[in-house]
Amino acid sequence: LFENFRTAAERMTMLVRDLEPTFNTLKKEMEEGGEGVLASSREALSEVPQIVNTLEHALPHQRAASEKSMQMDKAEFLRVYGGGTLERVTKETARGAREEYSMEVMKVMADHKTHKRVTIDVTQGKLNFYHIKKQVNLEREAGEIIAITKPHNKGKDVNIVWLERDDVERFVLHSKAERDLFYAAAYRARATVIPPPENITLFILTWNMGNAAAPPDISPAFPRGRDIYSVCVQECEYTPSDSGTTCEAEFFGQIRDTLGEEYVQLTSITLLYIRMIVFVKRSIYYHIKDVKKSSVATGIAGVVGNKGGVAVGFQVAHSRICIIGAHLAAHLERVLTRNENFTDICKGLKLAPHGLDISSHYEH
């Protein structure tokens, strides 16, 4: 509403500015006795009531047309969803019992909507989209689903992100119960065709260093034999023993020397004095992809990095993993502030594609 008022005010200002020279000229000519100009002005002014009258008649018709269009959309929606069905069909096949769900959905795109019947075959890991109007089937492998989410502010919506697709498909179901079933069935169908990930072991260390150097030997802090090591330190700012380096380089080098040649650095990220580094075994390094990192400051005025979070996300085998390190508001009386820090960090991290939140995109 404010934007509409501001736009109208700007247009009015421009109109007044554009008309000012005309009015000045007209005033000058009338003062000089320009009867012809005065007559023309009177004629022009006489047409104003007719223009206003035309607008007054046109606006209600436009409003009625818009309302009629909205009602038609609503009626069409109710026609499709008013008798919405929710079926669970179990039928015997040569491979045993098949778990299958079928329901009507509306696929919403930028410029139009289509009505479809979706059949989710959990047993075989397939989704079949039947275009009701065109009577065309499209079968998709559930393994092509990168992410499936339920927007918190839209109780009947499900969003699906497909492999090798840049857009997000939005589906609206008849009820929240059907939405939840659609979500659960699609997720389980995906699990059917994507085997469980290999056993990957992780060691995650968080350490507030109090702006002091680490002891010369940090090996007791690191159990041996893990596949992935992630270390996040807070208040890591001190004078390094070697004047030609930084405390970050010195401390990260200590970790590297402790783990040995079997491990390589995957990535690192720093937010002021909050620092994170991730090492992985050489044997799994080339099985890792989609490495991303992000940070969110929640310190002074919500912008200084003395408090906040850093995160690294990646995919190993078939599992997407996100590791977050944080430095939250201190002291017992600031519990609410810490909770706010937690929420701000989770919302602010830019790791997942298509604007998804981290809990929707990452499985661990």
Short mmCIF file of C-alpha atoms in Angstrom, two decimals:
data_model
loop_
_atom_site.label_atom_id
_atom_site.label_comp_id
_atom_site.label_asym_id
_atom_site.label_seq_id
_atom_site.Cartn_x
_atom_site.Cartn_y
_atom_site.Cartn_z
CA LEU A 1 0.00 0.00 0.00
CA PHE A 2 2.84 2.36 0.88
CA GLU A 3 4.56 1.64 -2.44
CA ASN A 4 1.31 2.43 -4.32
CA PHE A 5 0.94 5.75 -2.51
CA ARG A 6 4.58 6.63 -3.12
CA THR A 7 4.26 5.82 -6.84
CA ALA A 8 1.10 7.93 -7.10
CA ALA A 9 2.80 10.84 -5.33
CA GLU A 10 5.80 10.64 -7.65
CA ARG A 11 3.54 10.64 -10.72
CA MET A 12 1.58 13.62 -9.37
CA THR A 13 4.81 15.54 -8.76
CA MET A 14 5.98 14.81 -12.31
CA LEU A 15 2.60 15.86 -13.73
CA VAL A 16 2.64 19.17 -11.85
CA ARG A 17 6.22 19.82 -12.97
CA ASP A 18 5.36 19.04 -16.61
CA LEU A 19 2.24 21.23 -16.61
CA GLU A 20 3.79 24.22 -14.86
CA PRO A 21 5.32 25.79 -18.03
CA THR A 22 2.00 25.37 -19.86
CA PHE A 23 0.07 27.09 -17.09
CA ASN A 24 2.60 29.91 -16.93
CA THR A 25 2.33 30.48 -20.69
CA LEU A 26 -1.45 30.31 -20.53
CA LYS A 27 -1.55 32.82 -17.66
CA LYS A 28 0.71 35.23 -19.54
CA GLU A 29 -1.36 35.06 -22.74
CA MET A 30 -4.62 35.53 -20.81
CA GLU A 31 -3.16 38.56 -19.04
CA GLU A 32 -2.32 40.00 -22.45
CA GLY A 33 -5.97 39.63 -23.48
CA GLY A 34 -5.76 36.44 -25.49
CA GLU A 35 -9.49 35.79 -25.92
CA GLY A 36 -8.81 32.88 -28.28
CA VAL A 37 -6.68 31.14 -25.70
CA LEU A 38 -9.32 31.74 -23.03
CA ALA A 39 -12.00 30.24 -25.24
CA SER A 40 -9.85 27.18 -25.95
CA SER A 41 -9.18 26.76 -22.26
CA ARG A 42 -12.88 26.92 -21.45
CA GLU A 43 -13.58 24.31 -24.11
CA ALA A 44 -10.90 21.99 -22.75
CA LEU A 45 -12.14 22.43 -19.20
CA SER A 46 -15.68 21.63 -20.28
CA GLU A 47 -14.51 18.14 -21.32
CA VAL A 48 -13.14 17.33 -17.87
CA PRO A 49 -16.51 16.28 -16.35
CA GLN A 50 -17.07 13.93 -19.29
CA ILE A 51 -13.65 12.32 -18.77
CA VAL A 52 -14.29 11.92 -15.05
CA ASN A 53 -17.72 10.45 -15.77
CA THR A 54 -16.20 7.94 -18.19
CA LEU A 55 -13.63 6.86 -15.61
CA GLU A 56 -16.27 6.52 -12.90
CA HIS A 57 -18.23 4.15 -15.15
CA ALA A 58 -15.16 2.22 -16.32
CA LEU A 59 -13.64 1.50 -12.90
CA PRO A 60 -16.62 -0.50 -11.49
CA HIS A 61 -16.69 -2.60 -14.68
CA GLN A 62 -12.95 -3.28 -14.35
CA ARG A 63 -13.37 -4.17 -10.68
CA ALA A 64 -16.30 -6.47 -11.49
CA ALA A 65 -14.30 -8.17 -14.24
CA SER A 66 -11.38 -8.78 -11.84
CA GLU A 67 -13.71 -10.17 -9.17
CA LYS A 68 -15.38 -12.41 -11.73
CA SER A 69 -11.97 -13.70 -12.85
CA MET A 70 -11.02 -14.45 -9.24
CA GLN A 71 -14.30 -16.27 -8.67
CA MET A 72 -13.75 -18.33 -11.83
CA ASP A 73 -10.30 -19.34 -10.57
CA LYS A 74 -11.77 -20.25 -7.20
CA ALA A 75 -14.61 -22.21 -8.81
CA GLU A 76 -12.16 -24.09 -11.01
CA PHE A 77 -10.04 -24.89 -7.98
CA LEU A 78 -13.05 -26.14 -6.00
CA ARG A 79 -14.24 -28.16 -8.98
CA VAL A 80 -10.97 -30.06 -8.98
CA TYR A 81 -10.31 -30.20 -5.25
CA GLY A 82 -13.85 -30.20 -3.88
CA GLY A 83 -14.01 -33.94 -4.38
CA GLY A 84 -10.33 -34.47 -3.78
CA THR A 85 -9.48 -38.07 -3.08
CA LEU A 86 -6.81 -39.72 -1.04
CA GLU A 87 -6.15 -43.33 -1.87
CA ARG A 88 -3.78 -45.96 -0.67
CA VAL A 89 -3.68 -48.80 -3.14
CA THR A 90 -1.95 -52.04 -2.24
CA LYS A 91 -1.91 -54.64 -4.96
CA GLU A 92 -0.12 -57.91 -5.39
CA THR A 93 2.57 -58.01 -8.03
CA ALA A 94 5.10 -60.58 -9.07
CA ARG A 95 7.58 -58.84 -6.77
CA GLY A 96 5.24 -58.77 -3.80
CA ALA A 97 2.99 -56.11 -2.31
CA ARG A 98 3.32 -52.66 -3.87
CA GLU A 99 2.83 -49.55 -1.77
CA GLU A 100 1.33 -46.83 -3.91
CA TYR A 101 -0.39 -43.51 -3.26
CA SER A 102 -2.50 -41.45 -5.65
CA MET A 103 -3.83 -37.91 -5.21
CA GLU A 104 -4.83 -34.79 -7.16
CA VAL A 105 -2.56 -31.74 -7.06
CA MET A 106 -2.33 -28.34 -8.66
CA LYS A 107 1.08 -27.48 -10.10
CA VAL A 108 1.70 -23.73 -9.78
CA MET A 109 4.03 -22.00 -12.23
CA ALA A 110 4.87 -18.36 -12.81
CA ASP A 111 2.33 -17.79 -15.58
CA HIS A 112 -0.22 -20.59 -15.26
CA LYS A 113 -1.48 -23.55 -13.24
CA THR A 114 -2.06 -27.15 -14.26
CA HIS A 115 -4.05 -29.89 -12.59
CA LYS A 116 -2.42 -33.28 -12.25
CA ARG A 117 -2.95 -36.64 -10.63
CA VAL A 118 0.23 -37.84 -8.98
CA THR A 119 0.85 -41.51 -8.28
CA ILE A 120 3.79 -42.25 -5.99
CA ASP A 121 5.06 -45.81 -6.18
CA VAL A 122 7.09 -46.19 -3.02
CA THR A 123 8.04 -49.79 -3.78
CA GLN A 124 9.65 -49.04 -7.15
CA GLY A 125 10.76 -45.48 -6.37
CA LYS A 126 8.78 -43.75 -9.13
CA LEU A 127 6.47 -40.74 -9.41
CA ASN A 128 3.91 -40.54 -12.21
CA PHE A 129 2.42 -37.13 -13.09
CA TYR A 130 -0.80 -37.38 -15.14
CA HIS A 131 -1.86 -34.11 -16.80
CA ILE A 132 -5.65 -34.17 -16.39
CA LYS A 133 -6.47 -31.80 -19.25
CA LYS A 134 -3.94 -33.05 -21.80
CA GLN A 135 -4.22 -36.68 -20.64
CA VAL A 136 -0.46 -37.10 -20.76
CA ASN A 137 1.73 -39.13 -18.38
CA LEU A 138 5.20 -38.12 -17.19
CA GLU A 139 7.13 -40.64 -15.11
CA ARG A 140 10.05 -39.51 -12.97
CA GLU A 141 12.56 -41.48 -10.94
CA ALA A 142 12.39 -40.59 -7.26
CA GLY A 143 16.17 -40.74 -7.22
CA GLU A 144 16.19 -37.53 -9.30
CA ILE A 145 14.76 -35.59 -6.35
CA ILE A 146 17.42 -33.35 -4.83
CA ALA A 147 15.14 -31.90 -2.16
CA ILE A 148 11.48 -31.99 -1.17
CA THR A 149 10.24 -29.40 1.28
CA LYS A 150 7.09 -28.21 3.05
CA PRO A 151 7.04 -24.38 3.26
CA HIS A 152 6.14 -23.33 6.80
CA ASN A 153 3.89 -20.49 5.69
CA LYS A 154 1.89 -22.50 3.15
CA GLY A 155 0.15 -25.43 4.79
CA LYS A 156 -0.87 -27.28 1.61
CA ASP A 157 2.26 -26.75 -0.50
CA VAL A 158 5.10 -29.08 -1.38
CA ASN A 159 8.19 -27.93 -3.29
CA ILE A 160 10.39 -30.34 -5.26
CA VAL A 161 13.86 -29.65 -6.65
CA TRP A 162 14.92 -32.11 -9.35
CA LEU A 163 18.36 -33.15 -10.47
CA GLU A 164 19.72 -31.02 -13.34
CA ARG A 165 16.79 -28.60 -13.09
CA ASP A 166 17.24 -24.97 -12.08
CA ASP A 167 13.63 -24.33 -11.06
CA VAL A 168 11.59 -25.39 -8.06
CA GLU A 169 8.30 -27.17 -8.76
CA ARG A 170 5.46 -26.09 -6.48
CA PHE A 171 2.46 -28.33 -5.86
CA VAL A 172 -0.71 -27.44 -3.91
CA LEU A 173 -2.73 -30.29 -2.43
CA HIS A 174 -6.30 -30.50 -1.21
CA SER A 175 -5.47 -30.59 2.49
CA LYS A 176 -2.57 -30.50 4.92
CA ALA A 177 -3.04 -34.25 5.53
CA GLU A 178 -2.59 -34.99 1.82
CA ARG A 179 0.40 -32.64 1.72
CA ASP A 180 2.06 -34.54 4.56
CA LEU A 181 1.36 -37.88 2.88
CA PHE A 182 2.71 -36.63 -0.46
CA TYR A 183 5.88 -35.44 1.28
CA ALA A 184 6.41 -38.66 3.23
CA ALA A 185 5.66 -40.95 0.27
CA ALA A 186 7.98 -39.06 -2.10
CA TYR A 187 10.76 -39.05 0.47
CA ARG A 188 10.40 -42.81 1.06
CA ALA A 189 10.27 -43.46 -2.69
CA ARG A 190 13.58 -41.62 -3.02
CA ALA A 191 15.08 -43.75 -0.25
CA THR A 192 14.00 -46.87 -2.17
CA VAL A 193 16.20 -46.16 -5.20
CA ILE A 194 19.11 -44.44 -3.45
CA PRO A 195 20.91 -47.00 -1.29
CA PRO A 196 21.94 -46.04 2.22
CA PRO A 197 25.25 -44.20 2.29
CA GLU A 198 28.44 -45.95 3.18
CA ASN A 199 29.47 -45.72 6.80
CA ILE A 200 31.33 -42.45 7.17
CA THR A 201 32.81 -41.47 10.52
CA LEU A 202 33.12 -37.84 11.55
CA PHE A 203 34.86 -36.13 14.42
CA ILE A 204 33.64 -32.62 15.22
CA LEU A 205 35.49 -30.42 17.70
CA THR A 206 34.44 -27.01 19.03
CA TRP A 207 36.88 -25.05 21.18
CA ASN A 208 36.81 -21.56 22.69
CA MET A 209 40.51 -20.72 22.81
CA GLY A 210 40.13 -17.54 24.86
CA ASN A 211 42.56 -15.74 22.52
CA ALA A 212 45.40 -17.96 23.70
CA ALA A 213 47.65 -20.22 21.66
CA ALA A 214 47.04 -23.95 21.62
CA PRO A 215 49.45 -26.22 23.51
CA PRO A 216 52.33 -27.60 21.42
CA ASP A 217 50.79 -31.10 21.37
CA ILE A 218 47.08 -31.20 20.48
CA SER A 219 47.01 -34.88 19.47
CA PRO A 220 45.10 -35.98 22.65
CA ALA A 221 42.11 -33.98 21.38
CA PHE A 222 41.90 -35.98 18.14
CA PRO A 223 40.82 -39.65 18.16
CA ARG A 224 42.44 -41.59 15.34
CA GLY A 225 40.94 -43.20 12.26
CA ARG A 226 37.99 -40.94 11.45
CA ASP A 227 37.09 -40.20 7.83
CA ILE A 228 36.29 -36.52 8.36
CA TYR A 229 37.57 -34.05 10.97
CA SER A 230 35.90 -30.69 11.48
CA VAL A 231 37.32 -28.14 13.94
CA CYS A 232 35.67 -24.85 14.85
CA VAL A 233 37.37 -22.48 17.28
CA GLN A 234 36.11 -19.27 18.84
CA GLU A 235 38.16 -16.34 20.13
CA CYS A 236 41.12 -17.51 18.09
CA GLU A 237 43.30 -14.39 17.96
CA TYR A 238 46.77 -14.38 19.47
CA THR A 239 50.35 -13.53 18.58
CA PRO A 240 51.79 -16.52 16.67
CA SER A 241 55.17 -17.95 17.58
CA ASP A 242 56.40 -17.17 14.05
CA SER A 243 56.12 -13.48 13.27
CA GLY A 244 55.89 -14.28 9.57
CA THR A 245 52.53 -16.03 9.83
CA THR A 246 49.07 -15.57 11.34
CA CYS A 247 47.48 -17.32 14.28
CA GLU A 248 44.99 -18.94 11.89
CA ALA A 249 47.70 -20.36 9.66
CA GLU A 250 49.68 -21.52 12.68
CA PHE A 251 46.74 -23.28 14.36
CA PHE A 252 45.44 -24.86 11.16
CA GLY A 253 48.98 -26.07 10.48
CA GLN A 254 49.04 -27.73 13.91
CA ILE A 255 45.88 -29.66 13.03
CA ARG A 256 47.32 -30.67 9.66
CA ASP A 257 50.52 -31.96 11.26
CA THR A 258 48.55 -33.84 13.94
CA LEU A 259 46.36 -35.67 11.43
CA GLY A 260 49.23 -36.54 9.10
CA GLU A 261 49.66 -37.10 5.37
CA GLU A 262 46.62 -39.38 5.15
CA TYR A 263 44.35 -36.31 5.33
CA VAL A 264 43.87 -33.30 3.08
CA GLN A 265 42.14 -30.02 3.73
CA LEU A 266 38.66 -29.84 2.23
CA THR A 267 37.92 -26.18 3.01
CA SER A 268 38.04 -23.51 5.72
CA ILE A 269 36.10 -20.38 6.64
CA THR A 270 36.64 -17.47 9.04
CA LEU A 271 34.31 -14.90 10.60
CA LEU A 272 36.47 -12.45 12.57
CA TYR A 273 37.86 -14.71 15.34
CA ILE A 274 35.54 -17.68 14.63
CA ARG A 275 37.41 -20.14 12.44
CA MET A 276 36.50 -23.52 10.96
CA ILE A 277 38.55 -26.04 8.99
CA VAL A 278 37.58 -29.46 7.59
CA PHE A 279 39.98 -32.30 6.74
CA VAL A 280 39.05 -35.54 4.97
CA LYS A 281 40.82 -38.79 4.19
CA ARG A 282 42.54 -38.87 0.82
CA SER A 283 40.63 -42.07 0.02
CA ILE A 284 37.25 -40.30 0.09
CA TYR A 285 38.33 -36.85 -1.10
CA TYR A 286 37.20 -37.45 -4.69
CA HIS A 287 33.85 -38.81 -3.51
CA ILE A 288 32.99 -35.40 -2.05
CA LYS A 289 31.23 -32.75 -4.12
CA ASP A 290 29.12 -29.58 -3.82
CA VAL A 291 31.35 -28.06 -1.16
CA LYS A 292 29.90 -24.76 0.06
CA LYS A 293 30.57 -22.44 2.97
CA SER A 294 28.77 -19.52 4.55
CA SER A 295 28.79 -17.32 7.65
CA VAL A 296 26.32 -15.20 9.63
CA ALA A 297 27.30 -12.42 12.06
CA THR A 298 25.09 -11.90 15.12
CA GLY A 299 27.40 -9.75 17.26
CA ILE A 300 27.23 -6.03 17.97
CA ALA A 301 24.24 -4.52 16.16
CA GLY A 302 23.76 -7.88 14.50
CA VAL A 303 26.56 -7.24 12.01
CA VAL A 304 29.87 -7.71 13.86
CA GLY A 305 31.44 -11.16 13.70
CA ASN A 306 32.50 -11.38 17.34
CA LYS A 307 29.39 -13.56 17.65
CA GLY A 308 27.79 -15.63 14.93
CA GLY A 309 28.19 -18.85 13.00
CA VAL A 310 30.24 -20.40 10.22
CA ALA A 311 29.21 -23.45 8.24
CA VAL A 312 30.44 -25.89 5.63
CA GLY A 313 28.13 -28.06 3.53
CA PHE A 314 29.04 -30.91 1.18
CA GLN A 315 27.86 -34.20 -0.25
CA VAL A 316 29.73 -37.44 0.35
CA ALA A 317 28.43 -40.58 -1.36
CA HIS A 318 24.64 -40.09 -1.27
CA SER A 319 24.49 -38.04 1.92
CA ARG A 320 24.42 -34.25 2.24
CA ILE A 321 26.15 -33.04 5.40
CA CYS A 322 26.20 -29.57 6.97
CA ILE A 323 28.53 -28.70 9.86
CA ILE A 324 27.93 -25.46 11.77
CA GLY A 325 30.25 -23.85 14.29
CA ALA A 326 28.99 -20.96 16.40
CA HIS A 327 29.91 -18.43 19.05
CA LEU A 328 26.67 -17.43 20.80
CA ALA A 329 25.80 -14.77 23.35
CA ALA A 330 27.32 -15.63 26.73
CA HIS A 331 26.03 -15.96 30.32
CA LEU A 332 23.00 -17.61 31.87
CA GLU A 333 20.72 -14.59 31.70
CA ARG A 334 21.03 -14.40 27.89
CA VAL A 335 19.27 -17.64 27.01
CA LEU A 336 16.71 -15.88 24.81
CA THR A 337 19.47 -14.05 22.94
CA ARG A 338 21.29 -17.35 22.32
CA ASN A 339 18.08 -18.85 20.95
CA GLU A 340 17.71 -15.84 18.66
CA ASN A 341 21.34 -16.27 17.55
CA PHE A 342 20.64 -19.90 16.72
CA THR A 343 17.57 -19.00 14.64
CA ASP A 344 19.34 -16.15 12.83
CA ILE A 345 22.30 -18.36 11.95
CA CYS A 346 20.15 -21.18 10.58
CA LYS A 347 18.05 -18.77 8.52
CA GLY A 348 20.98 -16.69 7.30
CA LEU A 349 23.31 -19.41 6.03
CA LYS A 350 23.49 -19.43 2.22
CA LEU A 351 24.34 -23.05 1.53
CA ALA A 352 21.29 -24.69 -0.04
CA PRO A 353 20.19 -24.08 -3.64
CA HIS A 354 16.98 -22.32 -4.67
CA GLY A 355 16.67 -20.55 -1.34
CA LEU A 356 16.01 -23.74 0.61
CA ASP A 357 16.81 -23.74 4.30
CA ILE A 358 19.59 -25.99 5.56
CA SER A 359 17.24 -28.38 7.38
CA SER A 360 15.43 -29.10 4.12
CA HIS A 361 18.53 -29.58 1.96
CA TYR A 362 20.96 -31.39 4.26
CA GLU A 363 20.23 -34.82 5.71
CA HIS A 364 22.84 -34.61 8.45
#
